[in-house]
Amino acid sequence: MTHSPPPGFLILRDPVAGQSFVRLQPGQAVTFGRAPTNSVVLQDDRASRCHAEIIAGESGWLLRDLGSRNGTTVNAEPISTEQVLTPGDVIRIGAAELLLCAGEPDDSSAAVAGDGTATHEVPADLDRWNKLVVHRRTKTSLLEELQQSAGSVPRVGRAAAELCRLAFALGRATDAAAAARLALESALQGCGAARGIVLLPAADPGAAKLSCAASLPLKWPADQIPWDAVTTVMAANEALLARAVEPSAAGARRGPTLSAPVRAAGRPIGVLHLEMAPGGPEATPDDLEFVMAVSDALGMASENLAAREVLSSRLASTADENLRLRQRLGEETKMVGSSPALQAITSQISRVASTKATVLIRGESGAGKELVARAIHEASDRKNAPFICLNCAALSETLLESELFGHEKGAFTGATERKVGKFEAANKGTLFLDEIGEMSPAIQAKFLRVLEGHPFERVGGSQRVQVDVRVVAATNRHLEKAVAAGDFRRDLYFRLKVVEITVPPLRERPDDIETLARHFLRRFAAETGRAVRDFRPEALEAMREYHWPGNIRELRNCIERAVVLSADDTVDIHELALSSLSSFGDTGAGGRPAPFKPETLDALEHRHVLATLAAVAGNKSKAAAILGIERSTLDRKLGRWAKQ
């Protein structure tokens, strides 16, 4: 008999996400890691994608490390195998700490199972954790005390206090000019200098000289900047203490100066220069030491600001790229056309998208079933979650089960690690299963239980996995016949057929052919850089008359080929290279021959000649030979039809 461990919950303290509670429930594993499929997602690079898990065992709650890169500790001791936990144990994964508590959290704490909901309520039974806390502080008073006692502490102490204050101030600086001003103020105060200037690389990348980033108490005239000292400091990468300059015909009297390099990665990038008042206190080597320390602090701040700027530009670039990808995805997945059939499908999508109903999409291969499924996902409240696709006809029964439900390490030959299935990957999102009619009866039974909301187990595992997934299925088979023949489960058929959307083949949507063709023409012309702008009239007529056995997929490939091979700015009929395949029996959808349409002999001849030209890839000599007429006769006919 299996014994469930006593109720418990975890208190998660994550430096990024804050504090949250995770309820532990028998029969449901709680997983930790960076991957979004985990019960608790950790925003820490030291955590592996699937780092650890806690499950119920006969001896209590069990902690397992899932082969993580940096390991898992319990009470500061690393674990190598399965670890039995007791209330009060502290688990550490990267920077996150988890405390195991017995019982249930307070009703007011809004504890949840694995979704990381944060709260500021503290359960009443956290005495053990609180006993570990010795002192609590919300703000340090050390800096204030150091500044207040600056007159009574030795010089080194005063310098340390000022440098500590400066470090905090530089950490809050938002740009190089603000950081330079803060450093200059600190240097002037620490050395008692009369004025100072900070020279840093100019914002303009093409500028060769340094420019003034800050100057105090007033702006320095350009002719007073000591470029001789600046050049020496930059070349030698050393701080300099210079004596006072006596007045002369060349200039006024100048007090002692202190010049130090502002370094980044050990290389001088600028100069902090101070000038003492003439006749005032002398500058000392201790002052030079202090100025060097301030300059080094400014250098580190400059490095951090530059790195922050690069990171911000990369984030902005990534955001722009994500926007472009979303726009491109929207272009690729939007439904194009204005036929009544397409409008009816769009109306169905808008009504069903906001519900949780399972949708069955029926139609021939290439008619756009996946496009309809993606439109349902994008119009639903799951649009920000994953949209996962799987073709059930492309895999064997064993591989399909593994792809759908995942497998554990060692479940079968070649299973070298745990694999998350499509159901887990699509959690909170949409799972699109194409060719659902090809699923084997054994997998149909397991699939049906998941559709009914039951948890499932990975192949070779015993852990129950619960997901929230909307399923959209598609098929080009006659499922009713498959049910009658015993190849498809009747209960699964009715479970899938909650909402049914039928996508008509392209030959039944003639009004959309030209619209789709022009849409693909613009798209592929932009992608390839070809100056192809339009179709010739006979090419448009041929596309309208063609039966399109491959549906929209064939039209798309046809236009792409024509754009690539076109030698002109317009697509001619022979560049379409239309197929001669039959439209019914090709996709297994059971198409019917087109009804009889009365037409004149001239129209019939016109259509037959164009079809013959298409069959020989536009070779007029071959077409004339097949038709039994002269090449000149064929040219006259084509010329006459082009004028009509």
XYZ file of C-alpha atoms in Angstrom:
644
model
C 0.000 0.000 0.000
C 1.365 3.421 -1.022
C 1.473 6.079 1.697
C 1.245 9.736 0.743
C 3.527 12.162 2.602
C 1.922 14.704 4.936
C 0.748 17.980 3.365
C 3.454 20.535 2.786
C 4.451 23.598 0.844
C 7.579 25.441 -0.222
C 8.517 29.042 0.423
C 10.495 30.232 -2.588
C 12.781 33.233 -2.153
C 13.998 34.270 -5.597
C 16.166 37.442 -5.869
C 14.511 38.168 -9.234
C 10.870 37.132 -8.771
C 10.605 37.774 -5.036
C 8.848 35.540 -2.503
C 6.169 33.015 -3.491
C 4.582 29.819 -2.209
C 4.347 26.446 -3.955
C 1.907 23.849 -2.677
C 3.076 20.203 -2.728
C 0.419 17.705 -3.754
C 0.727 13.895 -3.893
C 0.708 12.575 -7.444
C 1.991 15.837 -8.922
C 5.682 16.602 -9.375
C 7.044 20.106 -8.948
C 9.933 20.832 -11.315
C 12.450 23.684 -11.142
C 14.596 25.171 -13.920
C 14.988 27.886 -16.526
C 12.777 26.225 -19.158
C 9.257 27.719 -19.346
C 7.752 24.217 -19.103
C 8.822 23.854 -15.444
C 6.383 24.224 -12.571
C 8.662 26.905 -11.085
C 10.692 28.926 -13.603
C 13.982 30.294 -12.207
C 15.484 33.410 -13.804
C 19.078 32.455 -13.003
C 21.804 31.368 -15.450
C 23.214 29.035 -12.782
C 20.018 26.987 -12.952
C 19.804 24.368 -15.699
C 16.837 24.216 -18.047
C 15.471 21.215 -16.117
C 17.346 21.474 -12.812
C 15.516 19.492 -10.086
C 12.144 18.109 -9.046
C 10.231 17.258 -5.867
C 7.885 14.260 -5.871
C 5.938 12.286 -3.285
C 7.499 9.050 -2.026
C 6.618 6.453 0.587
C 9.166 7.935 2.996
C 8.129 11.559 2.403
C 8.834 14.312 -0.081
C 11.786 13.406 -2.325
C 14.179 15.870 -3.997
C 15.957 14.793 -7.192
C 18.664 16.654 -9.061
C 17.995 16.135 -12.796
C 21.632 16.119 -13.873
C 22.011 19.882 -13.459
C 25.226 21.647 -14.358
C 25.797 23.434 -11.022
C 24.095 20.986 -8.670
C 21.503 21.301 -5.896
C 22.150 21.658 -2.152
C 20.070 20.817 0.924
C 21.140 22.667 4.062
C 24.323 23.715 2.212
C 25.206 20.067 1.411
C 25.216 19.028 -2.279
C 23.051 16.038 -3.173
C 24.030 13.367 -5.670
C 21.074 10.985 -5.407
C 17.486 11.082 -4.256
C 17.169 13.073 -1.003
C 14.341 12.659 1.545
C 13.265 16.085 2.815
C 12.046 17.061 6.265
C 10.261 20.279 7.275
C 12.784 23.056 7.814
C 15.201 21.863 5.105
C 16.591 24.699 2.977
C 17.087 23.870 -0.704
C 19.308 26.088 -2.816
C 19.297 26.219 -6.623
C 21.552 28.975 -7.917
C 20.509 32.143 -6.075
C 17.043 30.826 -5.196
C 16.274 29.348 -1.764
C 13.351 27.076 -0.939
C 12.200 26.260 2.592
C 10.075 23.129 3.111
C 7.207 23.692 5.560
C 4.666 21.228 6.939
C 0.914 21.673 6.744
C -0.976 24.169 4.660
C -0.162 27.860 4.115
C -2.523 30.499 5.487
C -5.725 31.053 3.543
C -4.710 34.650 3.015
C -1.408 33.745 1.423
C -2.914 32.843 -1.979
C -0.636 29.811 -2.229
C -0.669 28.109 -5.586
C 0.700 24.925 -7.080
C 3.701 25.830 -9.100
C 2.752 29.075 -10.838
C 4.988 31.274 -8.716
C 2.329 33.746 -7.531
C 4.100 36.226 -5.241
C 2.713 37.396 -1.933
C 3.949 39.466 0.998
C 2.022 37.445 3.603
C 4.173 35.312 5.920
C 2.642 32.111 7.327
C 2.519 31.861 11.091
C 4.650 28.706 11.299
C 7.887 30.240 10.010
C 9.455 30.523 13.468
C 12.320 28.228 12.496
C 13.262 30.404 9.550
C 12.887 33.645 11.528
C 15.103 32.305 14.341
C 17.987 32.259 11.851
C 17.737 36.028 11.411
C 20.040 37.937 13.791
C 19.775 41.579 12.622
C 17.471 43.466 10.272
C 18.321 46.740 8.487
C 16.481 48.675 5.778
C 19.174 51.341 5.315
C 22.858 51.539 6.137
C 24.075 54.331 8.423
C 27.767 53.628 7.864
C 28.244 56.293 5.212
C 26.594 58.954 7.354
C 28.739 58.010 10.360
C 31.926 58.100 8.263
C 31.057 61.517 6.878
C 30.156 62.918 10.313
C 33.423 61.693 11.827
C 35.570 62.803 8.895
C 37.277 65.461 11.002
C 38.292 63.081 13.776
C 39.457 60.041 11.781
C 42.822 59.690 10.067
C 43.258 60.837 6.471
C 43.058 57.270 5.124
C 39.702 56.853 6.870
C 38.358 60.078 5.388
C 39.520 59.056 1.928
C 37.895 55.641 2.319
C 34.633 57.254 3.395
C 34.649 59.610 0.413
C 35.525 56.822 -2.039
C 32.741 54.650 -0.621
C 30.257 57.508 -1.024
C 31.505 58.103 -4.566
C 31.110 54.435 -5.496
C 27.432 54.509 -4.510
C 26.906 57.781 -6.378
C 28.595 56.496 -9.544
C 26.425 53.391 -9.416
C 23.360 55.616 -9.781
C 24.800 57.729 -12.621
C 22.886 57.402 -15.876
C 25.456 58.772 -18.345
C 29.162 59.539 -18.681
C 28.761 63.296 -18.085
C 26.957 62.755 -14.784
C 29.591 60.237 -13.648
C 32.419 62.628 -14.611
C 30.850 65.472 -12.629
C 30.403 63.281 -9.539
C 34.035 62.126 -9.700
C 35.309 65.669 -10.195
C 33.312 66.969 -7.214
C 34.755 64.195 -5.042
C 38.330 64.855 -6.207
C 38.051 68.623 -5.626
C 36.653 68.116 -2.132
C 39.205 65.472 -1.169
C 42.244 67.458 -2.297
C 41.071 71.020 -1.669
C 41.815 71.968 -5.293
C 40.584 75.244 -6.797
C 39.285 73.891 -10.081
C 39.324 70.755 -12.199
C 38.369 69.202 -15.497
C 37.597 65.694 -16.774
C 38.454 64.869 -20.387
C 36.868 61.783 -21.936
C 36.476 60.435 -25.497
C 34.073 62.534 -27.550
C 30.609 61.186 -28.243
C 31.311 61.533 -31.970
C 33.188 58.346 -33.031
C 35.051 60.335 -35.684
C 36.535 62.816 -33.226
C 40.243 62.252 -32.602
C 40.709 64.379 -29.459
C 39.323 64.143 -25.972
C 36.511 66.505 -25.048
C 35.418 68.095 -21.793
C 32.975 65.833 -19.930
C 32.852 67.995 -16.777
C 34.570 71.101 -15.389
C 34.212 72.864 -12.028
C 33.552 75.366 -10.658
C 33.297 77.077 -14.078
C 33.801 76.060 -17.667
C 37.465 76.004 -18.703
C 38.429 78.105 -21.738
C 39.861 75.932 -24.498
C 43.245 77.698 -24.389
C 43.639 76.912 -20.663
C 43.322 73.122 -20.988
C 46.809 71.718 -20.222
C 47.209 69.512 -23.288
C 50.895 68.963 -22.458
C 49.959 67.262 -19.169
C 47.062 65.399 -20.803
C 49.301 64.041 -23.579
C 51.947 62.924 -21.065
C 49.407 61.149 -18.832
C 47.772 59.377 -21.785
C 51.123 58.259 -23.225
C 52.676 57.077 -19.948
C 49.443 55.819 -18.329
C 50.681 57.349 -15.073
C 49.382 59.951 -12.604
C 51.420 63.153 -12.367
C 51.966 65.732 -9.583
C 53.436 68.981 -10.986
C 54.828 72.039 -9.175
C 53.337 75.506 -9.418
C 54.125 77.629 -12.500
C 55.452 81.133 -11.866
C 53.973 83.994 -13.897
C 55.755 84.838 -17.141
C 55.143 86.521 -20.455
C 53.656 83.285 -21.754
C 50.919 83.052 -19.138
C 49.606 83.751 -15.664
C 50.670 82.090 -12.444
C 49.339 78.567 -11.963
C 49.262 76.475 -8.786
C 50.378 72.836 -8.411
C 48.472 70.350 -10.585
C 47.331 66.750 -10.181
C 46.642 64.678 -13.311
C 45.520 61.034 -13.349
C 44.480 58.699 -16.169
C 40.884 57.494 -16.358
C 41.373 53.828 -17.271
C 39.106 51.191 -18.757
C 40.424 47.614 -18.884
C 43.826 48.987 -17.846
C 44.049 51.325 -20.852
C 43.865 55.136 -20.463
C 40.742 56.574 -22.081
C 40.718 60.020 -20.461
C 42.269 62.315 -17.869
C 41.120 63.873 -14.572
C 43.101 67.095 -14.014
C 43.050 69.286 -10.863
C 44.673 72.648 -10.236
C 45.442 73.976 -6.748
C 45.001 77.681 -5.928
C 48.175 79.763 -6.352
C 49.684 80.423 -2.929
C 47.305 77.942 -1.350
C 48.004 74.540 0.214
C 50.558 72.354 -1.531
C 49.489 69.136 -3.236
C 50.987 65.998 -1.693
C 51.615 62.440 -2.899
C 48.674 61.408 -0.719
C 46.485 63.750 -2.768
C 47.776 62.112 -5.946
C 46.891 58.682 -4.521
C 43.364 59.886 -3.815
C 42.951 61.384 -7.296
C 44.144 58.100 -8.842
C 41.560 56.168 -6.809
C 38.809 58.560 -7.935
C 39.977 58.235 -11.572
C 39.936 54.436 -11.369
C 36.416 54.523 -9.906
C 35.337 56.787 -12.772
C 36.952 54.402 -15.256
C 34.996 51.440 -13.906
C 31.793 53.493 -13.996
C 32.534 54.446 -17.615
C 33.020 50.774 -18.496
C 29.727 49.848 -16.858
C 27.869 52.671 -18.603
C 29.345 51.665 -21.970
C 28.372 48.031 -21.383
C 24.877 49.138 -20.339
C 24.566 51.194 -23.527
C 25.662 48.257 -25.675
C 23.218 45.986 -23.864
C 20.411 48.517 -24.311
C 21.130 48.812 -28.024
C 21.207 45.028 -28.341
C 17.923 44.734 -26.466
C 16.420 47.389 -28.725
C 17.792 45.576 -31.762
C 16.386 42.286 -30.465
C 13.019 43.929 -29.853
C 13.047 45.342 -33.388
C 14.008 41.945 -34.786
C 11.220 40.276 -32.795
C 8.787 42.856 -34.154
C 9.985 42.232 -37.711
C 9.683 38.476 -37.216
C 6.160 38.885 -35.815
C 5.222 41.097 -38.748
C 6.699 38.598 -41.184
C 4.922 35.744 -39.418
C 1.724 37.740 -39.642
C 2.271 38.241 -43.374
C 2.921 34.533 -43.857
C -0.056 33.403 -41.800
C -2.739 35.962 -42.680
C -5.696 34.715 -44.664
C -5.844 36.293 -48.131
C -8.974 36.439 -50.255
C -12.504 37.775 -50.375
C -14.565 34.799 -51.541
C -17.771 33.938 -49.653
C -16.183 30.624 -48.578
C -13.221 32.400 -46.977
C -15.465 34.948 -45.287
C -17.494 32.097 -43.781
C -14.291 30.495 -42.416
C -13.147 33.833 -40.950
C -16.509 34.225 -39.236
C -16.216 30.734 -37.737
C -12.705 31.478 -36.483
C -13.811 34.677 -34.732
C -16.613 32.812 -32.951
C -14.612 29.766 -31.860
C -11.277 31.447 -30.967
C -12.455 32.838 -27.630
C -13.666 29.419 -26.433
C -11.771 26.325 -25.264
C -13.590 24.035 -27.707
C -11.601 21.434 -29.647
C -11.639 22.205 -33.375
C -11.514 19.719 -36.259
C -10.390 21.242 -39.569
C -11.156 19.267 -42.717
C -9.927 19.846 -46.234
C -7.595 18.675 -48.961
C -3.836 18.761 -48.584
C -2.450 22.242 -49.227
C -5.801 23.995 -48.785
C -4.619 25.988 -45.738
C -5.666 23.928 -42.704
C -2.601 24.934 -40.669
C -3.242 28.569 -41.580
C -6.747 28.275 -40.122
C -5.352 26.646 -36.962
C -2.800 29.426 -36.493
C -5.506 32.060 -37.076
C -7.554 30.446 -34.275
C -4.520 30.577 -31.968
C -3.669 34.209 -32.808
C -7.271 35.306 -32.216
C -7.493 33.540 -28.830
C -6.286 34.521 -25.355
C -3.498 31.952 -25.787
C -1.743 33.927 -28.539
C 1.267 34.759 -26.326
C 1.775 31.064 -25.450
C 3.354 28.456 -27.779
C 1.736 27.249 -30.984
C 3.104 23.731 -31.582
C 2.567 21.718 -34.792
C 2.923 17.955 -35.295
C 2.168 15.832 -38.359
C 0.815 12.489 -37.128
C 1.430 10.785 -40.494
C 5.166 11.533 -40.511
C 6.114 9.278 -37.562
C 5.813 5.641 -36.559
C 3.582 4.679 -33.624
C 6.463 4.560 -31.106
C 7.990 7.849 -32.222
C 4.596 9.555 -32.353
C 3.884 8.570 -28.735
C 7.270 9.932 -27.676
C 6.723 13.170 -29.623
C 3.275 13.693 -28.114
C 3.877 12.723 -24.498
C 7.693 12.793 -24.132
C 9.878 10.064 -22.661
C 12.172 9.427 -19.726
C 15.879 8.733 -19.963
C 16.435 5.053 -20.829
C 12.813 4.461 -21.866
C 14.022 2.852 -25.092
C 17.187 2.473 -27.144
C 18.480 5.920 -28.008
C 16.634 7.707 -25.183
C 19.787 9.229 -23.678
C 17.954 11.983 -21.795
C 14.486 13.058 -20.761
C 12.441 14.557 -23.587
C 9.520 16.942 -23.130
C 6.628 16.056 -25.428
C 4.547 18.367 -27.578
C 1.761 18.439 -25.005
C 4.106 19.765 -22.313
C 5.774 22.174 -24.739
C 2.354 23.598 -25.710
C 1.183 24.093 -22.109
C -1.105 27.167 -21.858
C -1.018 27.331 -25.682
C -2.309 25.477 -28.742
C -1.301 22.086 -30.159
C -2.057 21.568 -33.862
C -2.161 17.918 -34.929
C -2.221 17.461 -38.697
C -3.332 14.204 -40.326
C -5.076 13.112 -37.132
C -6.690 10.242 -39.052
C -3.301 8.492 -39.317
C -2.967 8.056 -35.533
C -2.825 4.413 -34.419
C -5.620 2.986 -32.188
C -3.247 2.549 -29.216
C -2.244 6.219 -29.212
C -5.829 7.281 -29.882
C -6.834 5.860 -26.470
C -4.114 7.762 -24.588
C -4.782 10.883 -26.635
C -8.479 10.751 -25.778
C -7.749 10.697 -22.024
C -5.617 13.825 -22.331
C -8.368 15.539 -24.316
C -10.749 14.709 -21.483
C -8.461 16.607 -19.088
C -6.683 13.656 -17.457
C -2.936 13.776 -16.689
C -0.582 11.555 -18.652
C 2.780 9.859 -18.138
C 5.860 10.128 -20.278
C 6.986 6.997 -22.100
C 8.936 4.892 -19.607
C 7.955 7.066 -16.646
C 5.535 7.003 -13.747
C 5.274 10.708 -13.008
C 1.862 12.158 -13.859
C 1.941 15.322 -15.963
C -0.989 17.749 -16.082
C -1.204 20.309 -18.890
C -3.598 22.961 -20.144
C -3.575 22.722 -23.936
C -6.093 23.557 -26.616
C -6.073 20.937 -29.391
C -6.809 21.796 -33.013
C -6.810 18.721 -35.269
C -6.839 18.486 -39.054
C -7.411 15.705 -41.567
C -7.969 15.147 -45.276
C -9.440 11.684 -44.659
C -13.102 10.689 -44.507
C -13.191 10.029 -40.743
C -16.725 8.677 -40.845
C -15.591 5.849 -43.121
C -12.587 5.209 -40.847
C -14.927 4.972 -37.837
C -17.211 2.565 -39.702
C -14.201 0.424 -40.678
C -12.924 0.349 -37.060
C -9.724 2.273 -37.875
C -10.694 5.330 -35.829
C -12.257 5.402 -32.376
C -15.876 6.542 -32.356
C -15.554 8.319 -28.981
C -12.453 10.182 -30.154
C -14.234 11.191 -33.359
C -17.067 12.817 -31.423
C -14.610 14.394 -28.935
C -12.685 16.018 -31.792
C -15.765 17.115 -33.686
C -16.884 19.734 -31.164
C -16.438 22.458 -33.775
C -15.809 21.519 -37.399
C -14.384 23.899 -40.001
C -14.237 22.756 -43.622
C -11.652 24.455 -45.846
C -12.764 24.238 -49.504
C -10.152 23.458 -52.180
C -8.808 26.346 -54.241
C -10.702 25.243 -57.373
C -13.926 25.971 -55.479
C -12.703 29.473 -54.604
C -11.965 30.944 -58.067
C -12.485 34.496 -56.773
C -9.407 34.120 -54.526
C -6.963 32.818 -57.157
C -5.902 36.184 -58.563
C -5.774 37.806 -55.109
C -3.571 35.009 -53.766
C -1.357 35.052 -56.861
C -0.696 38.795 -56.536
C -0.054 38.408 -52.785
C 2.600 35.736 -53.420
C 4.052 37.754 -56.313
C 4.663 40.803 -54.085
C 6.080 38.661 -51.309
C 8.566 36.672 -53.402
C 9.577 39.704 -55.467
C 10.511 41.488 -52.219
C 12.352 38.431 -50.834
C 14.374 37.776 -54.002
C 14.910 41.383 -55.055
C 13.478 40.702 -58.517
C 11.640 43.520 -60.314
C 8.596 41.392 -61.166
C 5.449 43.500 -60.898
C 2.528 41.777 -62.614
C 1.147 38.887 -64.694
C 0.372 38.836 -68.386
C -3.358 38.524 -69.151
C -2.973 35.023 -70.589
C -1.091 33.932 -67.443
C -3.947 35.181 -65.224
C -6.483 33.448 -67.456
C -4.522 30.195 -67.300
C -4.432 30.358 -63.485
C -8.198 30.997 -63.321
C -8.894 28.000 -65.565
C -6.391 25.651 -63.896
C -7.814 23.065 -61.468
C -5.019 23.396 -58.817
C -4.748 19.832 -57.511
C -2.162 20.983 -54.946
C -4.357 23.890 -53.807
C -2.749 26.980 -52.223
C 0.553 25.162 -51.632
C 0.851 24.504 -55.371
C -0.092 28.105 -56.216
C 2.520 29.420 -53.791
C 5.285 27.238 -55.239
C 4.167 28.079 -58.784
C 4.437 31.836 -58.178
C 7.779 31.484 -56.373
C 9.217 29.531 -59.318
C 7.847 32.071 -61.801
C 9.396 35.012 -59.911
C 12.780 33.305 -59.733
C 12.815 32.294 -63.436
C 11.088 35.319 -64.962
C 13.229 37.220 -67.461
C 10.859 40.198 -67.583
C 8.954 42.398 -65.171
C 5.774 40.434 -65.908
C 5.113 36.708 -65.532
C 4.222 34.931 -68.779
C 2.137 31.779 -69.083
C 5.053 29.490 -69.888
C 6.851 30.616 -66.682
C 4.018 29.236 -64.553
C 4.747 25.618 -65.626
C 1.306 24.421 -64.533
C 0.950 20.695 -63.787
C -1.193 18.220 -65.708
C -2.180 16.223 -62.595
C -5.792 15.327 -61.965
C -7.450 17.155 -59.090
C -9.523 14.284 -57.681
C -7.964 11.192 -56.201
C -4.731 13.133 -55.654
C -5.186 14.135 -52.015
C -7.543 11.440 -50.812
C -10.324 13.945 -50.202
C -12.670 12.411 -52.731
C -13.091 15.383 -55.098
C -15.844 15.420 -57.738
C -15.465 16.347 -61.453
C -16.442 19.916 -62.267
C -20.012 20.364 -63.538
C -20.566 20.985 -67.247
C -20.190 24.618 -68.271
C -21.534 25.642 -71.720
C -18.967 27.607 -73.766
C -18.255 28.584 -77.363
C -15.904 26.669 -79.641
C -13.565 29.658 -79.696
C -13.375 29.683 -75.883
C -12.875 25.919 -75.840
C -10.083 26.233 -78.415
C -8.537 29.080 -76.444
C -8.489 27.041 -73.231
C -7.174 23.933 -75.015
C -4.336 25.848 -76.683
C -3.285 27.456 -73.389
C -3.372 24.075 -71.633
C -1.230 22.558 -74.412
C 1.285 25.408 -74.086
C 1.415 24.897 -70.347
C 2.020 21.167 -70.787
C 5.113 21.813 -72.952
C 6.415 24.629 -70.706
C 5.540 27.323 -73.284
C 7.419 25.805 -76.246
C 5.333 27.095 -79.185
C 6.904 24.787 -81.760
C 6.070 21.682 -79.700
C 2.585 22.990 -78.987
C 1.913 23.652 -82.685
C 3.076 20.136 -83.542
C 0.778 18.603 -80.901
C -2.162 20.739 -82.078
C -1.496 19.893 -85.731
C -1.188 23.489 -86.905
C 1.609 25.717 -88.177
C 3.678 27.783 -85.775
C 2.522 30.950 -87.551
C -1.121 29.929 -87.101
C -0.527 29.482 -83.367
C 1.091 32.938 -83.162
C -1.899 34.535 -84.918
C -4.353 32.858 -82.557
C -2.396 33.950 -79.470
C -2.151 37.497 -80.830
C -5.894 37.650 -81.482
C -6.734 36.332 -78.022
C -4.335 38.823 -76.398
C -6.276 41.718 -78.007
C -9.666 40.460 -76.805
